[in-house]
mmCIF file of C-alpha atoms and ligand atoms in Angstrom:
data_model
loop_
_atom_site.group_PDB
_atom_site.id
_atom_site.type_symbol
_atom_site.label_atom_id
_atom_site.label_comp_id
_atom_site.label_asym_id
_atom_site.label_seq_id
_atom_site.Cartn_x
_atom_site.Cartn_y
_atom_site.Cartn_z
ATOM 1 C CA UNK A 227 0.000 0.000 0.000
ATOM 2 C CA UNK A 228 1.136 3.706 -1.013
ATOM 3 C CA UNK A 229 2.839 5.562 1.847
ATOM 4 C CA UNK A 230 0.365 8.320 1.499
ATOM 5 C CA UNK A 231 -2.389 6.187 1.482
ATOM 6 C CA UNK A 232 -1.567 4.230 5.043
ATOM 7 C CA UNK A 233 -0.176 7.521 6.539
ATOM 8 C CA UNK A 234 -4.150 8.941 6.006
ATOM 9 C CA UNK A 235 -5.462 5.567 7.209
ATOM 10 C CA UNK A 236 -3.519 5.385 10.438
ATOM 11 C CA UNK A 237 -4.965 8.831 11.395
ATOM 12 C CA UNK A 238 -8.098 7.181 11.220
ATOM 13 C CA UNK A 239 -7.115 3.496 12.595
ATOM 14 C CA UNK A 240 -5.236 4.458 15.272
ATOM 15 C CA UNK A 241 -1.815 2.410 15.405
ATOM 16 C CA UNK A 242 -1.976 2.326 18.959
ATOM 17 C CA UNK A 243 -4.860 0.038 19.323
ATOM 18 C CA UNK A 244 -5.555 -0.966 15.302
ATOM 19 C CA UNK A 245 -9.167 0.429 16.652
ATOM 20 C CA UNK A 246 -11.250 3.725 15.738
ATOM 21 C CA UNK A 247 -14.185 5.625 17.226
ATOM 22 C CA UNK A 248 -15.902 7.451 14.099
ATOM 23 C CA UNK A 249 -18.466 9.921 14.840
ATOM 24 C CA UNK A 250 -21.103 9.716 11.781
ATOM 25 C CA UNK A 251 -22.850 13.345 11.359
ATOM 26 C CA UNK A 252 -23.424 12.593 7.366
ATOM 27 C CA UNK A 253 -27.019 12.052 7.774
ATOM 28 C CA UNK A 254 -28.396 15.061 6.458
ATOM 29 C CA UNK A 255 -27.194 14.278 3.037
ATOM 30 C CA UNK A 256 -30.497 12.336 2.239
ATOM 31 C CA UNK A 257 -32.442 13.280 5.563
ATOM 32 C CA UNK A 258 -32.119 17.121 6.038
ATOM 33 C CA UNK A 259 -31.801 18.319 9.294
ATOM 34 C CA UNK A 260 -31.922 15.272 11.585
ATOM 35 C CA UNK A 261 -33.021 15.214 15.183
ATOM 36 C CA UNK A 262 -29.673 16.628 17.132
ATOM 37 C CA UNK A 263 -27.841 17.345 14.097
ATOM 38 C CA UNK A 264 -30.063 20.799 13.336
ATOM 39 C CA UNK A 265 -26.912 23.071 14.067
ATOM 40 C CA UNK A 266 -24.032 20.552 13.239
ATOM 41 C CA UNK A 267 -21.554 22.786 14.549
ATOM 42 C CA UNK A 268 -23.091 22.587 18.126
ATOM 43 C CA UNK A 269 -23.379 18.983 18.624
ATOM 44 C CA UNK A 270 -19.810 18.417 17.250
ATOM 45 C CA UNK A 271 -17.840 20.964 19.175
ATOM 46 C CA UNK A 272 -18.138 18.866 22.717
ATOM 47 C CA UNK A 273 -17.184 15.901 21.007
ATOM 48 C CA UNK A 274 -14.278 16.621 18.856
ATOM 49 C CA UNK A 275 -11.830 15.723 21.309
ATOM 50 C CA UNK A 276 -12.994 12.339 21.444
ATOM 51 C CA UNK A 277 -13.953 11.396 18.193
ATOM 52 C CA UNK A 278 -10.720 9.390 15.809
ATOM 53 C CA UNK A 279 -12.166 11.228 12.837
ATOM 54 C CA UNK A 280 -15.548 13.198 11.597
ATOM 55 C CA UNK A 281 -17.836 11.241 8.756
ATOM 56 C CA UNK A 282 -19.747 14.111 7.247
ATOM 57 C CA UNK A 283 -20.355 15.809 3.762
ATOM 58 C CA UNK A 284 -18.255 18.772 2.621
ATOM 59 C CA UNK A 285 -20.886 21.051 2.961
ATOM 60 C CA UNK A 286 -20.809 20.587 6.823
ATOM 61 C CA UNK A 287 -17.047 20.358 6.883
ATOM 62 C CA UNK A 288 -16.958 23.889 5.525
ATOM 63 C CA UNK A 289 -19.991 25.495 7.844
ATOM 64 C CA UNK A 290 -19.542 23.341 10.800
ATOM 65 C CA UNK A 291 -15.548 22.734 10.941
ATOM 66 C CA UNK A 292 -12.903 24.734 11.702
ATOM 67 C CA UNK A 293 -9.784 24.261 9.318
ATOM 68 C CA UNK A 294 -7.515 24.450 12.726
ATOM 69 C CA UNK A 295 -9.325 22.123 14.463
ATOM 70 C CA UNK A 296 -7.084 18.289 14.317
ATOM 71 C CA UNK A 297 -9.180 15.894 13.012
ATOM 72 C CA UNK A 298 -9.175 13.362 10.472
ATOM 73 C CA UNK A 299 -12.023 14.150 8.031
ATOM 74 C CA UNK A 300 -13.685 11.135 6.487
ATOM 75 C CA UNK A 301 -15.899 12.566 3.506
ATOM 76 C CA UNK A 302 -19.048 11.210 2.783
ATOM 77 C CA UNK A 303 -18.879 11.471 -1.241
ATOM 78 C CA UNK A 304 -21.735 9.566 -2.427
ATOM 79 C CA UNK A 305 -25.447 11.084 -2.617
ATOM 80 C CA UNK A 306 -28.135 13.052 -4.668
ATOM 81 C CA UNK A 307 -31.466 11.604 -3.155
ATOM 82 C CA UNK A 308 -34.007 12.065 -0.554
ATOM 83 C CA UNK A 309 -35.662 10.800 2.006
ATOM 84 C CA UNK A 310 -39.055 11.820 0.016
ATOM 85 C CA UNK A 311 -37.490 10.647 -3.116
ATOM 86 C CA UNK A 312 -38.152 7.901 -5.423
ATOM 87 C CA UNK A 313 -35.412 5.564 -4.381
ATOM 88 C CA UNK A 314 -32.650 6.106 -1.622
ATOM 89 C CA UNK A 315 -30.080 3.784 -3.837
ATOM 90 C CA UNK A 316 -30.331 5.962 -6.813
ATOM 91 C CA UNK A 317 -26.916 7.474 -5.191
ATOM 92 C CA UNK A 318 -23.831 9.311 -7.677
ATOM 93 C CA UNK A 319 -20.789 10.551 -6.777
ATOM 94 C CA UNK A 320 -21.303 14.536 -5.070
ATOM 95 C CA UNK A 321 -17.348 15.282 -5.131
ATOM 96 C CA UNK A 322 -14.669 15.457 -6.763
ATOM 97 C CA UNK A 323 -11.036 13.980 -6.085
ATOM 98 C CA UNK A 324 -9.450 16.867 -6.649
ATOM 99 C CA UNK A 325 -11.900 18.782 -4.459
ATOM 100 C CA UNK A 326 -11.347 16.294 -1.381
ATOM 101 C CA UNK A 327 -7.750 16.188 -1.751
ATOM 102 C CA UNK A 328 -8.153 20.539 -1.710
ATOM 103 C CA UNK A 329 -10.246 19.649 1.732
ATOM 104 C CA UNK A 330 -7.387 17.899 2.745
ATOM 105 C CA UNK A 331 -9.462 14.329 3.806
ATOM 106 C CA UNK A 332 -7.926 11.491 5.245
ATOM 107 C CA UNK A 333 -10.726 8.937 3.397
ATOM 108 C CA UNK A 334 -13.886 9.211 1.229
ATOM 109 C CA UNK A 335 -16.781 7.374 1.999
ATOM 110 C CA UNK A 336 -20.151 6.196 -0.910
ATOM 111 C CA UNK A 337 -22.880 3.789 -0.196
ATOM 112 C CA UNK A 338 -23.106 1.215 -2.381
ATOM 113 C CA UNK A 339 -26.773 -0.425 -2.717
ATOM 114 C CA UNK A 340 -25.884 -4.668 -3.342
ATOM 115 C CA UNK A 341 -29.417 -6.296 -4.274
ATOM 116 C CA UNK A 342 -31.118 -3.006 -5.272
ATOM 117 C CA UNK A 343 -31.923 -1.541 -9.017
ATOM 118 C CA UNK A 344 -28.916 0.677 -8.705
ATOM 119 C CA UNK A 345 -26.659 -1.902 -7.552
ATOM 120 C CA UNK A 346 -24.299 -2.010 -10.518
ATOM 121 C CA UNK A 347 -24.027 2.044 -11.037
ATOM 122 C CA UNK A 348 -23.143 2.111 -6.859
ATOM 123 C CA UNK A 349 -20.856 -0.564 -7.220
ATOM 124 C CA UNK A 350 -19.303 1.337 -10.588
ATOM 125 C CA UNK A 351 -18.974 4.261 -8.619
ATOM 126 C CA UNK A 352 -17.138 2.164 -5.424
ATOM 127 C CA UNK A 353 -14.365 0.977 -8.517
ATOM 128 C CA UNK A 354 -14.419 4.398 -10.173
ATOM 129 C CA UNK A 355 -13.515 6.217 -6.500
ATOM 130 C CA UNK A 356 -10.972 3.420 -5.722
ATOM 131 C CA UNK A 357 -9.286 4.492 -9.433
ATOM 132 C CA UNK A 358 -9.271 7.637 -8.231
ATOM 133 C CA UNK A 359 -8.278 7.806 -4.824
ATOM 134 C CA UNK A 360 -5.804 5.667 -5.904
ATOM 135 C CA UNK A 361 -4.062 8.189 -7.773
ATOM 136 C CA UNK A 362 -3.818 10.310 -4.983
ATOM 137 C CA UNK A 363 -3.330 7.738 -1.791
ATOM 138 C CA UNK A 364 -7.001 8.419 -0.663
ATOM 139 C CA UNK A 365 -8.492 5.540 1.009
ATOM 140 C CA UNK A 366 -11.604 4.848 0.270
ATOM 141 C CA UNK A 367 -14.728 3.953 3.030
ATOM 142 C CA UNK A 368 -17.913 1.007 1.037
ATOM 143 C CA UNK A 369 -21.086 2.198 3.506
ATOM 144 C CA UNK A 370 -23.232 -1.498 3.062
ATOM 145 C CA UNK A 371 -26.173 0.914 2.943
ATOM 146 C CA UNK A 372 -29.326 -1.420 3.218
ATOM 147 C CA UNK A 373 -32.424 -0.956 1.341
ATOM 148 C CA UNK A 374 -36.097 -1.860 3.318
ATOM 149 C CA UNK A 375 -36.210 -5.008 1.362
ATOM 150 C CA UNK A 376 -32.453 -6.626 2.625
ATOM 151 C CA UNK A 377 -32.263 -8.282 5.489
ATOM 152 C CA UNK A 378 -29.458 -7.467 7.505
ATOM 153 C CA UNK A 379 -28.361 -10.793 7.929
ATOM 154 C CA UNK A 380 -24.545 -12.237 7.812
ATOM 155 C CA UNK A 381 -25.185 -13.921 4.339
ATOM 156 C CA UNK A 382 -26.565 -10.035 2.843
ATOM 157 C CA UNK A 383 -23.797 -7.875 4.954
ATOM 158 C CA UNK A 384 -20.686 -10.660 4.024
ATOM 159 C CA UNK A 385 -21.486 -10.293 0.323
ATOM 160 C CA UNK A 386 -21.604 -6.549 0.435
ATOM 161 C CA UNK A 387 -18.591 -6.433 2.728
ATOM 162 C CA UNK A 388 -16.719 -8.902 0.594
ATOM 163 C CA UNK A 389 -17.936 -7.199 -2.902
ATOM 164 C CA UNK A 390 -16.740 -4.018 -1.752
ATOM 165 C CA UNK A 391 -13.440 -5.166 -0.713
ATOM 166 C CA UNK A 392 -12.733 -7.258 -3.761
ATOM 167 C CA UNK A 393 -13.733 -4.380 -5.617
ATOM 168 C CA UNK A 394 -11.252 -2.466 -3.627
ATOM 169 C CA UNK A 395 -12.502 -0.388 -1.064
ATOM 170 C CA UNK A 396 -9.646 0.232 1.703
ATOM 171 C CA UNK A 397 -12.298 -0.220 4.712
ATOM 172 C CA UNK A 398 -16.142 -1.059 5.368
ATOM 173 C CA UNK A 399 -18.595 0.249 7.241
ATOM 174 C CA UNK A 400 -21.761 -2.115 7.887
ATOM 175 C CA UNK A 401 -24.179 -3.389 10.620
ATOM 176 C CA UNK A 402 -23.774 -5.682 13.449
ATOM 177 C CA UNK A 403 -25.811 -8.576 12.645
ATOM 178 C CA UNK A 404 -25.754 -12.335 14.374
ATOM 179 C CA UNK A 405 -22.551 -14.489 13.635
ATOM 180 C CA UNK A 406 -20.933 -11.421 12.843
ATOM 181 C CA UNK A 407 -17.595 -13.432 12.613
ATOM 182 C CA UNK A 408 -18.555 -14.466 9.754
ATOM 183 C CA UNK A 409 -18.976 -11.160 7.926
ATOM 184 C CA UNK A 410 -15.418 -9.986 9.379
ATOM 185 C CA UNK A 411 -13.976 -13.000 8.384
ATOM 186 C CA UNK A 412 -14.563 -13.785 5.201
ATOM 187 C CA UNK A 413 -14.028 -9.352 4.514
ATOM 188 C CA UNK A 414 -10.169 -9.299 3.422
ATOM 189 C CA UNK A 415 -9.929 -5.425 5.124
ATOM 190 C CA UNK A 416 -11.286 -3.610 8.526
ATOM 191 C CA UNK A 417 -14.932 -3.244 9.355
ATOM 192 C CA UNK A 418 -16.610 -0.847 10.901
ATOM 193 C CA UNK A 419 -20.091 -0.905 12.475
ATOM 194 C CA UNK A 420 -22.603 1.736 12.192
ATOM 195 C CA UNK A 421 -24.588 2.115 15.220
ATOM 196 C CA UNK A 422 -27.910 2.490 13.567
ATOM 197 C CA UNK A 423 -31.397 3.838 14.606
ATOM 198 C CA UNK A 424 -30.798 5.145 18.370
ATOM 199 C CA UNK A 425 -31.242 2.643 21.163
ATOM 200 C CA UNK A 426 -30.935 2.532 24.781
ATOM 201 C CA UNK A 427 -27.592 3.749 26.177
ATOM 202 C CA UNK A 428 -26.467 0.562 27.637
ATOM 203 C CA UNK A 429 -27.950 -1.712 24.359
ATOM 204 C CA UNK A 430 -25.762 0.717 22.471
ATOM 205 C CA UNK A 431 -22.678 0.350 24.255
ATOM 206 C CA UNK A 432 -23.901 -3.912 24.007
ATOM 207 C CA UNK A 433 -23.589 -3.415 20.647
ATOM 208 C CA UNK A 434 -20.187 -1.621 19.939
ATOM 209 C CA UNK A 435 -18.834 -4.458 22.814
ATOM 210 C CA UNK A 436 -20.298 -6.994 20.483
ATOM 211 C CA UNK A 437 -18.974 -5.485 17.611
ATOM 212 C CA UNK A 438 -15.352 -5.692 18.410
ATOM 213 C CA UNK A 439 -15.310 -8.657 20.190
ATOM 214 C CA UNK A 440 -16.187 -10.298 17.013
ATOM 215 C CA UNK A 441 -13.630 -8.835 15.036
ATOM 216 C CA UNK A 442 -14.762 -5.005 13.961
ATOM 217 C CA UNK A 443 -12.189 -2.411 14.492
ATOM 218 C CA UNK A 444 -14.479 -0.077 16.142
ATOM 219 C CA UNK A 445 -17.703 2.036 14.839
ATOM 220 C CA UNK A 446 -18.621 4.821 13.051
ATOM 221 C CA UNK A 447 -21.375 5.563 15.630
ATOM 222 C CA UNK A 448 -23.971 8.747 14.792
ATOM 223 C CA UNK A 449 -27.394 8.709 16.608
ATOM 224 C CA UNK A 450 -26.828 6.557 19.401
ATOM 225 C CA UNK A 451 -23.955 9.433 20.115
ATOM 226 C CA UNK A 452 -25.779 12.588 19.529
ATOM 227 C CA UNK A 453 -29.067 11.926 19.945
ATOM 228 C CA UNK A 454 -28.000 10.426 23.657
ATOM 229 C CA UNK A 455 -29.134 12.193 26.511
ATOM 230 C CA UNK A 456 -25.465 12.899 27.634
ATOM 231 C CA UNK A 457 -23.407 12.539 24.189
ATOM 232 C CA UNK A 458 -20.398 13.501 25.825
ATOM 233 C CA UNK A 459 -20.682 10.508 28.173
ATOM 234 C CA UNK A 460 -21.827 8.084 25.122
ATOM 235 C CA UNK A 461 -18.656 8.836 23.079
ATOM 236 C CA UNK A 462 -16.220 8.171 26.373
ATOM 237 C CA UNK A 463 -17.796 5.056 26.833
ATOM 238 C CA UNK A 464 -17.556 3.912 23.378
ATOM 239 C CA UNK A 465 -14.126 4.648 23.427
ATOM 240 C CA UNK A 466 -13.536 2.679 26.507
ATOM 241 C CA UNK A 467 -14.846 -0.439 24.988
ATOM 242 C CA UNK A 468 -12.989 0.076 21.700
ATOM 243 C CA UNK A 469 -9.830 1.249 22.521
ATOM 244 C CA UNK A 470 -9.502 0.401 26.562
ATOM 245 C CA UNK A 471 -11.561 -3.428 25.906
ATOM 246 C CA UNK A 472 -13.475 -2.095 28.772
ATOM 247 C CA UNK A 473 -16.736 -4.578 29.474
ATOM 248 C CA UNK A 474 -20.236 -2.961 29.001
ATOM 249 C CA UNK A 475 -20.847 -2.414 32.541
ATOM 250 C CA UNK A 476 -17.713 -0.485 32.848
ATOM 251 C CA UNK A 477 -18.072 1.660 29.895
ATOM 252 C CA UNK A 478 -21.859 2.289 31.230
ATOM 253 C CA UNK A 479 -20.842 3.437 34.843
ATOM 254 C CA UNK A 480 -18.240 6.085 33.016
ATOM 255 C CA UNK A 481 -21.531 7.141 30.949
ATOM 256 C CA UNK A 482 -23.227 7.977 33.988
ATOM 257 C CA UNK A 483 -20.842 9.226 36.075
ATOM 258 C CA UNK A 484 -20.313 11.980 33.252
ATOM 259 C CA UNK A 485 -23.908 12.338 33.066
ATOM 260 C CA UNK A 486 -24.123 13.368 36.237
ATOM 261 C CA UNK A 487 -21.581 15.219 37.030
ATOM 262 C CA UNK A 488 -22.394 18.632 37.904
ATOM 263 C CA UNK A 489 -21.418 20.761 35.089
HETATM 264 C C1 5RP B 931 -25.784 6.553 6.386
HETATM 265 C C2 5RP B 931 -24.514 6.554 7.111
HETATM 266 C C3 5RP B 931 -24.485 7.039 8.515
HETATM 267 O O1 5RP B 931 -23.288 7.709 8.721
HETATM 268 C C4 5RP B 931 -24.580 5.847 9.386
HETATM 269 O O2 5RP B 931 -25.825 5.300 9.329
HETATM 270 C C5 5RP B 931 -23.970 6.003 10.799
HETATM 271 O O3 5RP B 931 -24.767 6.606 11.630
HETATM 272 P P1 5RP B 931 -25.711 5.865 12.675
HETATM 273 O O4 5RP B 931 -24.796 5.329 13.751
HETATM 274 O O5 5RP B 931 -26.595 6.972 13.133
HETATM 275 O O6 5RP B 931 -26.432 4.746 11.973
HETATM 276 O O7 5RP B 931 -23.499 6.157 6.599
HETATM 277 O O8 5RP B 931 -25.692 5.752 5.256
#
């Protein structure tokens, strides 16, 4: 692998651990202004110093960033539909290379849609942005996006995991799913799990403990951060079970001990 290329990954992996916390704020690319995301800038600026690197679109890296700030910015390139759209998989590519090498990202990130009508033009976009990031030692982030219809099973999320690796992608982002081993193992390069629709604290923090302990590197965790009632606390935690191996019970007391702490 091209110096460049693992230099921008290991600022997202951290080498210390081989593990990464993501913080996912990219939703409003198809869903507008999404419940604790409304004023991006405000929900990320307490969290910054936890999060291993920002997924979000370059519209919000310009408003909602500052260029000072150190962190590794993952862009979310893929897009152009709606939530009130026809079809959520009809997705093209919103960026240029040149433009997020100008941004200065450490990875770009597109959904690609395996099973749906737009599977082949995703997955043509997924080799197209490995071409080009390529050129440039960008890695590149497959989102297993998953239509209403898929099941989110290990035989569905392996053969989008392994699909987008063979097609090149440098790392994949998916959902936890039963015999989850399976989808790590038979996915040549790092997985990440999205946290998904927001849950309990605790079945949260369940989750990314799951996660890792069968084989994902860490998360790239959105709504069960911000939308928490203490998202501070929630991102700690995470990080104590990804990069500390801290059990669920420990990462929860740290949640509520930050919670509650008089501020
Ligand atoms: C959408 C995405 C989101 O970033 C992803 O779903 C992560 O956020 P959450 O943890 O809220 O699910 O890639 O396709």
């Amino acid at each position: 692998m091209d110096w460049g290329l693992k230099n921008r990954l290991s600022r997202i992996i951290k080498p210390e651990t081989g593990r990464t916390v993501m913080l996912a704020i990219d939703h409003g690319y198809f869903l507008g202004p999404t419940s604790g995301l409304e004023e991006p800038k405000e929900t990320i600026k307490p969290l910054l110093p936890y999060a291993d690197s920002l997924m979000l679109t370059r519209g919000i890296l310009r408003a909602s960033v500052n260029a000072q700030d150190d962190v590794p910015v993952v862009l979310r390139v893929s897009g152009g539909t709606s939530v009130i759209g026809k079809s959520l998989a009809n997705e093209g590519l919103t960026v240029s290379m040149e433009d997020a090498l100008r941004l200065n990202v450490s990875a770009v990130a597109l959904s690609i849609f395996v099973g749906s009508e737009y599977e082949k033009e995703t997955l043509l976009s997924l080799a197209h942005l490995v071409d080009e990031g390529q050129k440039y030692g960008i890695p590149v982030l497959a989102v297993t996006a998953v239509g209403k219809e898929m099941n989110r099973d290990a035989r569905y999320l392996s053969l989008c995991c392994r699909i987008a690796a063979e097609l090149g992608a440098h790392f994949v982002k998916t959902y936890y799913c039963e015999n989850f081993t399976q989808v790590v193992k038979e996915c040549p390069v790092p997985v990440v799990i999205a946290g998904g629709k927001k849950i309990e604290e605790k079945a949260a923090l369940e989750l990314a403990f799951n996660a890792v302990s069968d084989g994902a590197i860490g998360v790239d965790m959105g709504r069960n951060i911000f939308q928490s009632d203490c998202p501070v606390g929630m991102i700690m935690a995470v990080r104590e079970i990804v990069h500390k191996k801290a059990k669920v019970k420990q990462a929860f007391e740290l949640y509520e001990e930050i919670k509650h702490k008089p501020r």
